[in-house]
Each structure stands twice: as C-alpha cells, then as structure tokens.
Coordinates of C-alpha atoms and ligand atoms in Angstrom, one line a residue:
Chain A
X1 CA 3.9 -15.2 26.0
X2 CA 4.7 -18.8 26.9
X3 CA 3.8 -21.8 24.8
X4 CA 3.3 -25.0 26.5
X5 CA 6.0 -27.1 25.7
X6 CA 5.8 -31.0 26.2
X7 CA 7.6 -32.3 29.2
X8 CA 9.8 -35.8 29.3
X9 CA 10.3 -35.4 25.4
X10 CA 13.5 -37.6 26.0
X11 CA 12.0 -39.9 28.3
X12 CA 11.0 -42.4 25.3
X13 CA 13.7 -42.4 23.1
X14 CA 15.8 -44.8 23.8
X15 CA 16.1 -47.2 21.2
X16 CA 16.3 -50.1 23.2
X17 CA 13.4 -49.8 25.2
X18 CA 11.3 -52.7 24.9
X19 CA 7.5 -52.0 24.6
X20 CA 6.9 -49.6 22.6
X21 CA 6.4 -46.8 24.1
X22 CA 2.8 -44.8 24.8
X23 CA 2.0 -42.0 22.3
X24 CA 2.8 -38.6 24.4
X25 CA -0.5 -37.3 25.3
X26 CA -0.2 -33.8 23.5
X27 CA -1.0 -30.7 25.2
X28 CA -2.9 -28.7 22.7
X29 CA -0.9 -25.1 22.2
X30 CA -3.1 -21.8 23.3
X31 CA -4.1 -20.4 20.3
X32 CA -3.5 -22.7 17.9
X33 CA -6.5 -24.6 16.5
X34 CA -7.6 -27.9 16.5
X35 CA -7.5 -29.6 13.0
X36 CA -9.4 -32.0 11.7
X37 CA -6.7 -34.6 10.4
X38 CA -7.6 -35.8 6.8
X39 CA -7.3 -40.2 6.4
X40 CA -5.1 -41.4 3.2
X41 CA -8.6 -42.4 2.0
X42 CA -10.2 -39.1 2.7
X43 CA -6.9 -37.7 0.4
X44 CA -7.8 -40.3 -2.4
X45 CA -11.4 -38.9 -2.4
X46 CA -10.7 -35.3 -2.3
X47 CA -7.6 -35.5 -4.7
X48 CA -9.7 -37.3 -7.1
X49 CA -13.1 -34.5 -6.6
X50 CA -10.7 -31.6 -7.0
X51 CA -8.9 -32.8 -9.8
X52 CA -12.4 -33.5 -11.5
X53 CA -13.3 -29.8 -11.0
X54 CA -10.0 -27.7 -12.2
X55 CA -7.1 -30.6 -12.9
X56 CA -5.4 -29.3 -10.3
X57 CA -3.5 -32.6 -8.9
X58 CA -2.4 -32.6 -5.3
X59 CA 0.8 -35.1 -5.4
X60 CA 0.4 -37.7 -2.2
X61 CA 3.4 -36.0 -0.7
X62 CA 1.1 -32.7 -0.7
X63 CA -2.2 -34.0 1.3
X64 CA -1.2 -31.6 3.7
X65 CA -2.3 -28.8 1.6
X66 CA -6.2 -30.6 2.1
X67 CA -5.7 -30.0 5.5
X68 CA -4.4 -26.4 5.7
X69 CA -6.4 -25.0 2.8
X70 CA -9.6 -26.9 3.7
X71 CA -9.7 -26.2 7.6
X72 CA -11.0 -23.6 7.4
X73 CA -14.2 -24.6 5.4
X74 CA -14.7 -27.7 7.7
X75 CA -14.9 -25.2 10.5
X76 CA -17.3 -23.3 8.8
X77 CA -19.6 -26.0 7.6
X78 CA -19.3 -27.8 11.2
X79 CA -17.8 -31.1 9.9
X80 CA -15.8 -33.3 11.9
X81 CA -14.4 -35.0 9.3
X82 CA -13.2 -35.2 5.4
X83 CA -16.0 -37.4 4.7
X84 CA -18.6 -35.6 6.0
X85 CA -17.6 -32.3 4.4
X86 CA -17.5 -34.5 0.7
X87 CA -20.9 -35.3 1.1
X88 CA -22.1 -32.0 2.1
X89 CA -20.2 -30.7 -0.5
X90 CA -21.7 -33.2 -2.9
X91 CA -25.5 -33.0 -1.9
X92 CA -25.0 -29.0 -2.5
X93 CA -27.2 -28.0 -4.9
X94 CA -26.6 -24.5 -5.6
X95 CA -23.0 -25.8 -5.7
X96 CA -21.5 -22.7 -3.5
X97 CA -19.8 -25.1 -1.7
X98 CA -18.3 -26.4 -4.6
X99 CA -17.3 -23.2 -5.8
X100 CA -15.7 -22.0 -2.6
X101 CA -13.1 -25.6 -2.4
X102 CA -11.9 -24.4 -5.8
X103 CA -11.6 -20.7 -4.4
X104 CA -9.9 -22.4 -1.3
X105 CA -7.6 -25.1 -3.5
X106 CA -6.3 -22.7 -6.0
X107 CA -2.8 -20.5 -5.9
X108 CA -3.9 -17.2 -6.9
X109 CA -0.1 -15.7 -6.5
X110 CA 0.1 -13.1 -9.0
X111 CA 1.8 -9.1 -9.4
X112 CA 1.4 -6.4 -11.3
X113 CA 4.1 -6.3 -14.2
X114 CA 5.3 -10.3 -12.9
X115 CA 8.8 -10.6 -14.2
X116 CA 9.0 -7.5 -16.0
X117 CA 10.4 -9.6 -19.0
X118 CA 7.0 -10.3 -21.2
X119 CA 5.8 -6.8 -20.6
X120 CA 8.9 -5.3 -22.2
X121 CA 8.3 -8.2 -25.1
X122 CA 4.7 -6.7 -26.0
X123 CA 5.9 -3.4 -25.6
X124 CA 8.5 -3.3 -28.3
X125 CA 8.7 -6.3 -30.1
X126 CA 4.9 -8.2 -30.3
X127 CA 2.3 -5.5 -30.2
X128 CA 4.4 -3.2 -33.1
X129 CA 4.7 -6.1 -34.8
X130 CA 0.6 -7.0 -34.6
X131 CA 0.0 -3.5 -35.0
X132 CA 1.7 -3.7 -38.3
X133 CA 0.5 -6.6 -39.7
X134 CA -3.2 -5.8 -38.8
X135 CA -3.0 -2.4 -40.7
X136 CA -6.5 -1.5 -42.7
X137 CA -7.8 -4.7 -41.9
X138 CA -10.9 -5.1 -39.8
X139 CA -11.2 -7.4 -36.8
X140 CA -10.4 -6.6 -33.3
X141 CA -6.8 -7.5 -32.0
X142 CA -7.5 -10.3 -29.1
X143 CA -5.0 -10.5 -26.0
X144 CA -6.2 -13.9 -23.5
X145 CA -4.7 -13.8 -19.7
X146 CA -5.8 -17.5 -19.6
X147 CA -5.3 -17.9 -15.6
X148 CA -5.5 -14.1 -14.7
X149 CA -6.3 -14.9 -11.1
X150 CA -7.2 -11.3 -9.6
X151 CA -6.8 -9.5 -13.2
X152 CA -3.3 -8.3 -12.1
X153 CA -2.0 -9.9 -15.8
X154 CA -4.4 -8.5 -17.7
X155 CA -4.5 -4.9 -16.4
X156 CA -0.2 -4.8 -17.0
X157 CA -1.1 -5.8 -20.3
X158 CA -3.9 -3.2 -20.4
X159 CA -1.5 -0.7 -18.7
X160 CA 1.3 -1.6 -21.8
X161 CA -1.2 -1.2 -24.0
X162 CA -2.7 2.4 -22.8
X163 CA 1.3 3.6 -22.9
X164 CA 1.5 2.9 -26.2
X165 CA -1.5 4.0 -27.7
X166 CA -2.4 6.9 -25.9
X167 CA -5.8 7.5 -24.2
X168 CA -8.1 6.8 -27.4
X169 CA -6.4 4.4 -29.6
X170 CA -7.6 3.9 -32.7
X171 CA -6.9 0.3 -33.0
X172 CA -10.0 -2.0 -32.1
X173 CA -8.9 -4.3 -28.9
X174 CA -10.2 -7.0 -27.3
X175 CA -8.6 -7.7 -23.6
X176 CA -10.0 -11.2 -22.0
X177 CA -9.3 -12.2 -18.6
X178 CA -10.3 -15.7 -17.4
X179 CA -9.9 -18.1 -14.5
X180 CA -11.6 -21.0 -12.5
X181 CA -12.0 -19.2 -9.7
X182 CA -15.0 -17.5 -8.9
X183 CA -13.5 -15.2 -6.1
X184 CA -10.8 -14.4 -7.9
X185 CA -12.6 -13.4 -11.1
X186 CA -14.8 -11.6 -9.2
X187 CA -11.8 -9.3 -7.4
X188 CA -10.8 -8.8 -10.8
X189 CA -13.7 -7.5 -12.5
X190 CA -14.3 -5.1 -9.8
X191 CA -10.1 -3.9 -10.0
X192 CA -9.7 -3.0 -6.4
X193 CA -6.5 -4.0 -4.5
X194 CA -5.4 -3.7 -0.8
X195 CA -1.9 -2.0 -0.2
X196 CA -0.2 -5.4 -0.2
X197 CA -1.3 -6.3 -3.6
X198 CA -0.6 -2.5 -4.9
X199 CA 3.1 -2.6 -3.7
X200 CA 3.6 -5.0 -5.4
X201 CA 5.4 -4.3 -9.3
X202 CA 3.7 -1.1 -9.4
X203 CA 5.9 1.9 -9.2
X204 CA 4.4 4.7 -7.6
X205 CA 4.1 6.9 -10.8
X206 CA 1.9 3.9 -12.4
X207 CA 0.1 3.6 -9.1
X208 CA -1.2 7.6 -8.9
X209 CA -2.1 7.7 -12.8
X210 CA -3.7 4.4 -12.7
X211 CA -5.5 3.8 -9.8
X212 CA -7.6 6.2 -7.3
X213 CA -7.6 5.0 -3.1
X214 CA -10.9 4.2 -1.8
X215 CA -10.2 3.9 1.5
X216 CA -7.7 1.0 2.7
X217 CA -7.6 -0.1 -0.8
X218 CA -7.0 1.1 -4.4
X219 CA -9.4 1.1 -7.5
X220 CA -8.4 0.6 -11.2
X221 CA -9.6 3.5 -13.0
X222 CA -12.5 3.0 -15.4
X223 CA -10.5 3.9 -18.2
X224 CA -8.1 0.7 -17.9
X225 CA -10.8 -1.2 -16.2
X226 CA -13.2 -0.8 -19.2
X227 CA -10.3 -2.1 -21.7
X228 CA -10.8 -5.6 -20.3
X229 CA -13.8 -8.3 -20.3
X230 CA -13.6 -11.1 -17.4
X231 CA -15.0 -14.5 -17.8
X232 CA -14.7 -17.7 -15.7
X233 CA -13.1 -20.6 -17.9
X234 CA -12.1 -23.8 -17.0
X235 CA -8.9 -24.9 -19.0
X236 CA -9.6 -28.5 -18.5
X237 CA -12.5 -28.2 -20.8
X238 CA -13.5 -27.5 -24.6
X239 CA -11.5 -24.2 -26.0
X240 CA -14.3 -24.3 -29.1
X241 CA -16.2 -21.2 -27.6
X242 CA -12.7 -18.8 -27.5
X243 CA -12.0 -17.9 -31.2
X244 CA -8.8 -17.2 -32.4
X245 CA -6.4 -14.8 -30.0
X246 CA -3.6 -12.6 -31.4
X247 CA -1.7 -13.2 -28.0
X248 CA -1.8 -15.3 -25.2
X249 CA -0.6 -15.1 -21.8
X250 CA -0.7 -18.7 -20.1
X251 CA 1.8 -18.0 -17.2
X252 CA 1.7 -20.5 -13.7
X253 CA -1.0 -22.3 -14.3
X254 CA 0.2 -25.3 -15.9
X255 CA 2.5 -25.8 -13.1
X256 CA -0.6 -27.3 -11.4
X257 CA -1.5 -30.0 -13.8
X258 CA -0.3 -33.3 -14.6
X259 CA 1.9 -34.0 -17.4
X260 CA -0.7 -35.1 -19.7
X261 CA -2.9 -32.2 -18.8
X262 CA 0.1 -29.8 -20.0
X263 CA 0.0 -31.5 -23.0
X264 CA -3.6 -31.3 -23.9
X265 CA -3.7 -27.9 -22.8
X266 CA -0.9 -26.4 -24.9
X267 CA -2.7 -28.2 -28.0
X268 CA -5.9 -26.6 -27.2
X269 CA -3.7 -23.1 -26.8
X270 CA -2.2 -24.1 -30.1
X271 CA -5.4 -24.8 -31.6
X272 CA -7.2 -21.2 -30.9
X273 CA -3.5 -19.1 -31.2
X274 CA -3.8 -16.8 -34.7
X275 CA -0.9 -18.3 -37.0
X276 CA 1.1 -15.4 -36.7
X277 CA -0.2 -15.4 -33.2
X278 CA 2.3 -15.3 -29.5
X279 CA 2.3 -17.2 -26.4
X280 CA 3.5 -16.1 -23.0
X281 CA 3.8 -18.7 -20.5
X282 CA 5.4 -18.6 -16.9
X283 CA 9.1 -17.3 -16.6
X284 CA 9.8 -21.1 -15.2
X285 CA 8.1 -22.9 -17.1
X286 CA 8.9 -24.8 -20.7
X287 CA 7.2 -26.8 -23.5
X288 CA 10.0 -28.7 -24.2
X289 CA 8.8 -31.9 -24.6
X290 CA 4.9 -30.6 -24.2
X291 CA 3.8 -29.0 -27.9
X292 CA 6.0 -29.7 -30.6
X293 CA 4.0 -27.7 -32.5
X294 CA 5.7 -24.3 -31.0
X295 CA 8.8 -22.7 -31.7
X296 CA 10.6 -21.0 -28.4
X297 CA 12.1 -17.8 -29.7
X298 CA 14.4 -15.1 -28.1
X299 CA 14.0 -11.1 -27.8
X300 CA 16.0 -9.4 -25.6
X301 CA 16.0 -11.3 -22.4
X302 CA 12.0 -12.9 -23.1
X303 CA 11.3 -16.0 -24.8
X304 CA 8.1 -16.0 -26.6
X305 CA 6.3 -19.2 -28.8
X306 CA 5.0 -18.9 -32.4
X307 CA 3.5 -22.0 -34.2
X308 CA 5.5 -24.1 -36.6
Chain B
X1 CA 14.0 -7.6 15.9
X2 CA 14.3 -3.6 15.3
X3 CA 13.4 -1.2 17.1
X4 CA 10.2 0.5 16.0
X5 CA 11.0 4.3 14.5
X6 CA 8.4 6.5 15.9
X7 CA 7.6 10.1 15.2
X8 CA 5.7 11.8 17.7
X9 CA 3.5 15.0 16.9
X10 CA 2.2 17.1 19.4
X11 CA 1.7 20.7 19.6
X12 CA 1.3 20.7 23.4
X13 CA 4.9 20.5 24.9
X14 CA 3.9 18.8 27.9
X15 CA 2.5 15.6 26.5
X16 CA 5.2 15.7 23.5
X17 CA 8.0 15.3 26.1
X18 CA 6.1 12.8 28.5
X19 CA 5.1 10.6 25.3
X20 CA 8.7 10.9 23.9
X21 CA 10.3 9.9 27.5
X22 CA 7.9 7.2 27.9
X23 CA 8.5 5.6 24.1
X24 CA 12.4 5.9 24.6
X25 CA 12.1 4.4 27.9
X26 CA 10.7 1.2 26.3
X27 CA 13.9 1.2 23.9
X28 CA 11.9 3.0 20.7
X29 CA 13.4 5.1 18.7
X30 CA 11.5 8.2 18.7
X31 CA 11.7 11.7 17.1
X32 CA 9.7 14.7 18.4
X33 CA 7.3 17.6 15.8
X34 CA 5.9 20.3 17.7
X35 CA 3.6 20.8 14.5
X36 CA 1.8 19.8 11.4
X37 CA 4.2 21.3 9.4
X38 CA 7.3 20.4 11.4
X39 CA 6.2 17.0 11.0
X40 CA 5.8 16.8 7.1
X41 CA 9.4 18.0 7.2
X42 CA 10.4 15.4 9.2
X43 CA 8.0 13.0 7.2
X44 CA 9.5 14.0 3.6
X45 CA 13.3 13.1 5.3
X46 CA 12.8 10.4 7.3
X47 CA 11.4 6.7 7.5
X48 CA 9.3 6.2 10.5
X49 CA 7.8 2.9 11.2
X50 CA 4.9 4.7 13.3
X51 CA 3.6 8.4 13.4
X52 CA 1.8 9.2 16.7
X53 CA 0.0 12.3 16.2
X54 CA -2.5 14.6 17.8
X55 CA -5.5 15.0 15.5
X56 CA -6.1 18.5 16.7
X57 CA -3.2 21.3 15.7
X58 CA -2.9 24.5 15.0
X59 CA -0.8 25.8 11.8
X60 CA -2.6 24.5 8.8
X61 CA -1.8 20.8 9.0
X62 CA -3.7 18.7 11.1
X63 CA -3.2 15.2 11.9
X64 CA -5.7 14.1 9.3
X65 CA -3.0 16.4 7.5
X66 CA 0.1 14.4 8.8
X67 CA -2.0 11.2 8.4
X68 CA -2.3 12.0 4.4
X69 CA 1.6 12.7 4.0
X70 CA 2.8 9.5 6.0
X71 CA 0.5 7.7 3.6
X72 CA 1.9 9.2 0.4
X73 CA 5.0 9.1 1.5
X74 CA 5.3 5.3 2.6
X75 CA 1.9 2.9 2.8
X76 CA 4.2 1.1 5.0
X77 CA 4.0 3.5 7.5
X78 CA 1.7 3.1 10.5
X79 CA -0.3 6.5 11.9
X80 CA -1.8 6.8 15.0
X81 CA -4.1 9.8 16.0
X82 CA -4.9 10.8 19.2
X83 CA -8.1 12.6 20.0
X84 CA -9.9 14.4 22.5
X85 CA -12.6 13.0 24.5
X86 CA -15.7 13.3 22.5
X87 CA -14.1 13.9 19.0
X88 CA -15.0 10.3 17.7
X89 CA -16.6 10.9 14.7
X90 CA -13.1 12.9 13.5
X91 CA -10.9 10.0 14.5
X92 CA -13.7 8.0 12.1
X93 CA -12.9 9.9 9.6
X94 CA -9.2 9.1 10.1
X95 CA -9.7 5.4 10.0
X96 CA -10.9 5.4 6.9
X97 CA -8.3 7.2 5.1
X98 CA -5.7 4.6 6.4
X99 CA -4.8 5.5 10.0
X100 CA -3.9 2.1 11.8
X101 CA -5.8 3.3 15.2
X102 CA -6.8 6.0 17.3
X103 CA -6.5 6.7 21.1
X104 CA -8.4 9.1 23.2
X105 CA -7.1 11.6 25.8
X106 CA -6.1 11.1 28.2
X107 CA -3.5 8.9 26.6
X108 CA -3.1 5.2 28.7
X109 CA 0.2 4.8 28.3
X110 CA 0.2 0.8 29.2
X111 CA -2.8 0.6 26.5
X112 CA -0.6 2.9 23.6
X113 CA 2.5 0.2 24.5
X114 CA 0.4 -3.1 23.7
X115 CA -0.7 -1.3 20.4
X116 CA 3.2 -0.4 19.3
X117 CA 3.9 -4.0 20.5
X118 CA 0.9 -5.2 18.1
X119 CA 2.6 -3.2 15.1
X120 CA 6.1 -4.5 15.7
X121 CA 4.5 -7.9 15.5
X122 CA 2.6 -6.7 12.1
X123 CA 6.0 -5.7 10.6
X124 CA 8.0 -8.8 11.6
X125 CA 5.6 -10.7 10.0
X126 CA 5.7 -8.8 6.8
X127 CA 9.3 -8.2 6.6
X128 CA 9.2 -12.4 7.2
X129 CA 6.6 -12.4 4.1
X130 CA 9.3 -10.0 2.6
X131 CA 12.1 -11.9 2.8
X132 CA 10.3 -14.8 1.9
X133 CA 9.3 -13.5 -1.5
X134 CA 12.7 -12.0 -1.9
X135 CA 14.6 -15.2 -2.1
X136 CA 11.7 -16.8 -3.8
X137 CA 12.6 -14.3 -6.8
X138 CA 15.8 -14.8 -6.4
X139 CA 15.6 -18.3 -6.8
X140 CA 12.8 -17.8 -9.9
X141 CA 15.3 -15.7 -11.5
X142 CA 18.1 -17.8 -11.8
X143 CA 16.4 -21.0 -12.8
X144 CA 14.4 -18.9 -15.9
X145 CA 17.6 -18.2 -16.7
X146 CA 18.5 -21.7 -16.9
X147 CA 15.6 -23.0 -18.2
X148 CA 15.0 -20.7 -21.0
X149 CA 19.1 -21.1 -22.0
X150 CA 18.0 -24.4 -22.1
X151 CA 14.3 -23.9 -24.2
X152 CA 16.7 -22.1 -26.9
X153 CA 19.0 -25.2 -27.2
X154 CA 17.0 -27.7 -27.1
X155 CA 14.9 -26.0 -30.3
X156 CA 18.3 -25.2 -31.8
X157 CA 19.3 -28.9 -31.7
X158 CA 16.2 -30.5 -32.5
X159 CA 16.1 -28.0 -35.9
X160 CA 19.6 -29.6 -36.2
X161 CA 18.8 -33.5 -36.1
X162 CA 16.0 -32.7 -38.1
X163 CA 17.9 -31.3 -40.7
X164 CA 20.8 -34.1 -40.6
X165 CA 17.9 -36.6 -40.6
X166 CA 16.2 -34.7 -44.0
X167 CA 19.9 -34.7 -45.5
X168 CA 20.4 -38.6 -44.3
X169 CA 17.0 -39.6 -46.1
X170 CA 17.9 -37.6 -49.7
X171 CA 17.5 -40.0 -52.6
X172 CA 19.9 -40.3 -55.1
X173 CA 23.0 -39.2 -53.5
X174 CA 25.4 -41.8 -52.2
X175 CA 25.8 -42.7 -48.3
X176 CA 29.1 -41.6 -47.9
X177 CA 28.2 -38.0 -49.5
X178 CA 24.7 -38.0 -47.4
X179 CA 27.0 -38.7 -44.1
X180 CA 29.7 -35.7 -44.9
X181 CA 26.9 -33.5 -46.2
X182 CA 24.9 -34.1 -43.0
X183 CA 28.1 -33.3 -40.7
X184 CA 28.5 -30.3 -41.9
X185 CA 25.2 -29.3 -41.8
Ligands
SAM1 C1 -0.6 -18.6 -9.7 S1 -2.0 -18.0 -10.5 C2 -1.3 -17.3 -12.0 C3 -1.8 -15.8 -12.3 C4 -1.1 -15.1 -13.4 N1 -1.3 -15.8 -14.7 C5 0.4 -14.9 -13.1 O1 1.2 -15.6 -13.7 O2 0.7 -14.1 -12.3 C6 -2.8 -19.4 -11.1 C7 -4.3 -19.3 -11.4 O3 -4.7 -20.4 -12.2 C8 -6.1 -20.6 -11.9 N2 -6.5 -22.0 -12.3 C9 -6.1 -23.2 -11.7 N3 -6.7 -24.2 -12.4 C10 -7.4 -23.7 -13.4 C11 -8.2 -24.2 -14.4 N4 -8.4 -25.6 -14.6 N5 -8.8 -23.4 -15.3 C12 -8.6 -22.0 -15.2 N6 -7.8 -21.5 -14.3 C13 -7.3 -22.3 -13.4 C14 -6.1 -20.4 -10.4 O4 -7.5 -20.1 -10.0 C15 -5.2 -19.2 -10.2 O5 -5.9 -18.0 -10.2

C-alpha cells in the first residue's frame, strides 16, 4: 500500500523567505474522506444547539469533535456545510435528525462490572444494609443508573442483585435505566451485545449463566432483562417526575457538563435520593466543591455519598 | 507485528500438507489436525489466532464442530471453513454461528492469503484498541486513587474547621479558653 506523500515539504520553510509562501496544494490521501471543515462560527452555533439539547459542552479547544462525530451525518444528509446541516436539522419536524446529533455527540463508553469497586460496595455493604432497614415495610426498593448508556450499569447491578437474592427474591425491586440517548436506550432495552462489548468485565462463568448467543452477538436472558425498566431522561431537565430512589448510580456523565450544570445536577440528585439513600458516581470523579449537601464515605476501597 | 497462529484442519493429507507448506512459506505460524477431534485437542491446548478448517470430516466433529470449540474456547479466535463446490447453504449455516469466512474448493491460494492479511489487519487494530484501553485504566486507576484519598480529606477537614468554628463561636466561655479548646479539637 503506498500513501501519497507531499513532495518539496521543506521547500517553504525557511524563515526568511520573504513572501509568504503559497499554501501547498494538498494531494487528497486514497481512502481517506473528504471532510467538510466546520467555521469558528459554525462551532459557536452547534456548541450552543447541542448544549441546548443534553448540556453537553464542547470546550473551543474540542470543535474537532463537531467535525469527526458529525461527518458522517453531513454525508448522509448531503450537506456541504455546518450551516446547511443546522437548518436541516432545525426545519426537521419529526426531529429524527435531532435525535440522531445527540446519538452522534454523546460518549456512550461503558462495561459490564466498570471498576469492579461499586459492585463489591452494593454487594456487601449498601444492599444488606437497605435490605435491613426496609424489613416488613412495604414499598419497592428503587436502584437509578442515571446515564446507563447501553444498560451495561444497570444489568451489573441487576446481576449483583440476582446473586444475592436468588432467582425469586422476595424483596419488591424496582431497577431504572435512563439516558438521552435514543440509540443507546434502545440497545439497552433489547440487552443484546456484540463480542467486543461482552469481553468486556464479564467473566466467562457470568457470560454462559447470563446471556444466551444469537448469532454474532449475545442476549441478556429474560430473567435479568425483566428486572429492569428503561426510560429516556434528560438530566438537564426537571427531576419532579422520578420519586425518591434508594440508590443511585450517576457515574461519567457529569464529566460532560459545565461546572454549573454539575452543580444543579447533584442538587436535583440530592433532592430525589431517600435520606438514608446512596450515590455512586464515576471512579474519577468528586463533589468536592459541587454538593455540600453529601457526605463522601469509605468502604473497603469504594467511596459512596449519603446526605448530611 | 506477529505472526498470525494458524491451525489447519484437514482430513485429506494432500491439501493439509500443501495448505500448511504454503502458510509457512508466507512466514505464519501454522499447526496441522488431521481431524475434528485432533483438532479440539489441539484447540483446548493452544491459542490460535485463525483455524482453517474443512467443513466436511469424518470422525464425529465437523468443522461446524471445530467452528463451535474455537468459539467457546476464545471469541477472539478467527475460523475459516472451507467447503465444497455446491455446499453453500452449509458454509451459511457457519456464518451465522461466528465463522469469520468461508472459501470454496478448490482453495485459491492468492485469494485465502489476502483474507489472513485482512485478519492480521483486524487484530492489529484491536490489540491497538487494547492497549489503548489498557493504559487508559491504568491511568483511571491511579488518579481514583488520588482523587478519592483526597474526597476523604477534604470532608475530614472541612468536619474539622467546622467544628473549631462551632467551638470559636461558643458564648460564655472566654477567648483564650475558646482558642485552646478549639486546638485541640
Ligand atoms: C460514558 S457514558 C456512562 C455510562 C455508565 N454510567 C458508565 O459509567 O459506564 C455517558 C452517558 O451519558 C449520557 N448523557 C449525556 N448527556 C446526558 C443528559 N443530559 N441526560 C442524560 N444522559 C446523558 C450519554 O448518552 C452516555 O450514554
């Protein structure tokens, strides 16, 4: 294979040469694809409409990510530039187009069992101590994977939960999954996962009692799938719908939001968390600084928060 | 880049030996099965980047057979069948329960050769993605570490200026005693 590589690159590069000197005509490389190049105010306008949709908020030294995660949909939609492909966007009614820039803008990066650490924390210190606590009295228990991307989160957590308790547990649960991303909500409500995602944090002894293959790929059984409810959510937006939650799992999603939006989100977490509830959140993140109103505290080698 | 570890199955001695000879030749690192089972032996002891297997065997185990161990053995492993001429709907069946592609007799060896190449290329880029992900955990352990040592300490000394600040506010004690109270405390 040979890639076309510019000749003369030196020829220009003297720093003394007077005019400046022509821009290098360059040779496009076989196979690689012509990009539509975004403007700084095409970055402005985009950085503004996705942060409107899902807070995420593309830093100016990250326009690039427009460009490579966008592409794509340009292509697709035939526009041969930024601005075109906003107001097509825009003048969408049925707001697919919408729908799919979220899909497209979004990091849905997530394992089975991610970081081991919380999973360990529900198993023998959190979900003992709820089960206690909630003893003869009615109500379901209520575990919320706030940004459960493909439902990975929530099924470890279903997965924890099914080890525990056996196959018919007598304890009344309610497992939510939500996230702003249609495609990614919709992977997870159907639980099937290619080999890529499977290898990944899921021994093979989980794997065979867990999941059947269908092919290429592998299907949550019914009996974990049916344990969880999926639901897309935007966390930018009113929490008054949730009810309270027993446990919350709010992991790598905050990363993506502006220092205020942290701020206002961990409130509105703090706001629908039981008072004897839990939070989870990412094993890099902190709230020091965010929500004063939760305490960090230590088991093992997890930190969970409780409320003041 | 390493070499690509190829097990070859073939009941038919002829075309085990040419295939083997030929692979070697292009610097692969190839093992021979004259059967099914010789092959799931081979399968349950070794790692092999690629199994290249006839589809039709005698013995018991097929290579839909072979296919099925690879694929419990190692999803990273690659199978090839090859079929007869006119046995398509088999080598169907094969794709769907994993295989990465089939060839038809008789074999073309230049065509089999641009298909390893295309599977070394696969696994470069995943042991790429692999390594990637490797040090980006590496990295993600670490600084948890850090930052939840830190997390702990902060909480521990704001509990600790909030206390010395409660202590420093107490009416009806005298400065001096709020002052040595609140160091101690
Ligand atoms: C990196 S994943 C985290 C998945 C999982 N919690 C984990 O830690 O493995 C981040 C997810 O947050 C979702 N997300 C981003 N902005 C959101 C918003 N405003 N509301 C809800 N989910 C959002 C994305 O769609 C993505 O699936």
């Amino acid at each position: 294979m040979s890639l076309t590589t510019p000749g003369n690159i030196s020829r220009n590069t003297s720093p003394n040469s007077a005019a400046p000197a022509p821009k290098p005509e360059l040779k496009p490389i076989p196979g690689m694809r012509k990009t539509v190049k975004i403007t700084p105010a095409e970055v402005q306008l985009f950085s503004k409409y996705i942060y409107g949709l899902c807070g995420i908020n593309i830093e100016a030294s990250k326009s690039y990510l427009l460009e490579t995660r966008l592409g794509r949909m340009l292509e697709n939609e035939k526009c041969d530039s930024f601005t075109t492909f906003y107001h097509k966007i825009k003048s969408d009614p049925s707001k697919k187009l919408e729908h799919q820039m979220v899909d497209a803008m979004t990091t849905n990066e997530t394992l089975f069992f991610r970081d081991t650490n919380p999973f360990e924390l529900l198993k023998h210190k959190i979900l003992p101590e709820v089960f206690d606590r909630r003893m003869g009295k009615s109500g379901a228990i209520r575990i919320w994977s706030a940004a459960c991307s493909t439902g990975q989160e929530i099924y470890s957590i279903a997965i924890t939960l099914r080890e525990l308790l056996g196959p018919t547990p007598t304890i009344n649960l309610k497992l939510m999954g939500t996230d702003i991303s249609d495609a990614a909500i919709k992977q997870a409500s159907y639980g099937v996962y290619n080999k890529f995602e499977i290898e990944r944090g899921l021994p093979q002894e989980r794997l065979q009692r867990y999941f059947s293959p269908s092919g290429e790929t592998w299907r949550i059984k019914d009996e974990i799938r049916s344990m969880a409810s999926f639901q897309k959510f935007n966390l930018m937006g009113s929490f008054a719908s949730l009810g309270k939650f027993d446990i919350i799992f709010c992991r790598n999603v905050a990363i993506y939001f502006t220092f205020e939006d942290r701020v206002k989100l961990f409130e509105k977490i703090a706001d629908v968390l039981e008072p004897d509830g839990y939070l989870i959140i990412g094993a890099t993140e902190s709230l020091t600084g965010v929500c004063p109103r939760f305490v960090p505290k230590r088991h093992l080698k997890a930190i969970f928060y409780q409320l003041k | 880049m390493q070499a690509l570890k190829i097990l070859v199955v073939d009941d038919d001695p002829v075309t085990r030996t040419l295939l083997a000879k030929r692979l070697s030749k292009e610097e692969y690192q190839v093992d021979t099965a004259q059967s099914g089972v010789d092959a799931v032996r081979s399968i349950a002891d070794n790692y092999y980047d690629v199994v290249l297997t006839d589809l039709m065997m005698p013995g018991g185990v097929d290579g839909i057979g072979v296919l099925e161990t690879a694929k419990e053995h190692n999803l990273k492993t690659e199978v090839m069948l090859i079929t007869a001429h006119g046995s398509i709907d088999n080598a169907i069946i094969a794709m769907k329960k994993g295989a990465y592609d089939y060839l038809q007799k008789p074999i073309n060896f230049d065509e089999l050769i641009l298909r390893l190449a295309k599977i070394q290329n696969l696994k470069h880029l995943m042991k790429n993605a692999s390594d990637l992900r490797l040090a980006m955990e590496t990295t993600e352990q670490v600084s948890s570490e850090t930052i939840q040592n830190l997390e702990m300490t902060v909480a521990a000394l704001e509990e600790r200026i909030s206390n010395i600040r409660t202590i420093l506010q107490r009416a009806g004690v005298s400065a001096e005693e709020r002052i040595s109270m609140a160091l101690v405390g």
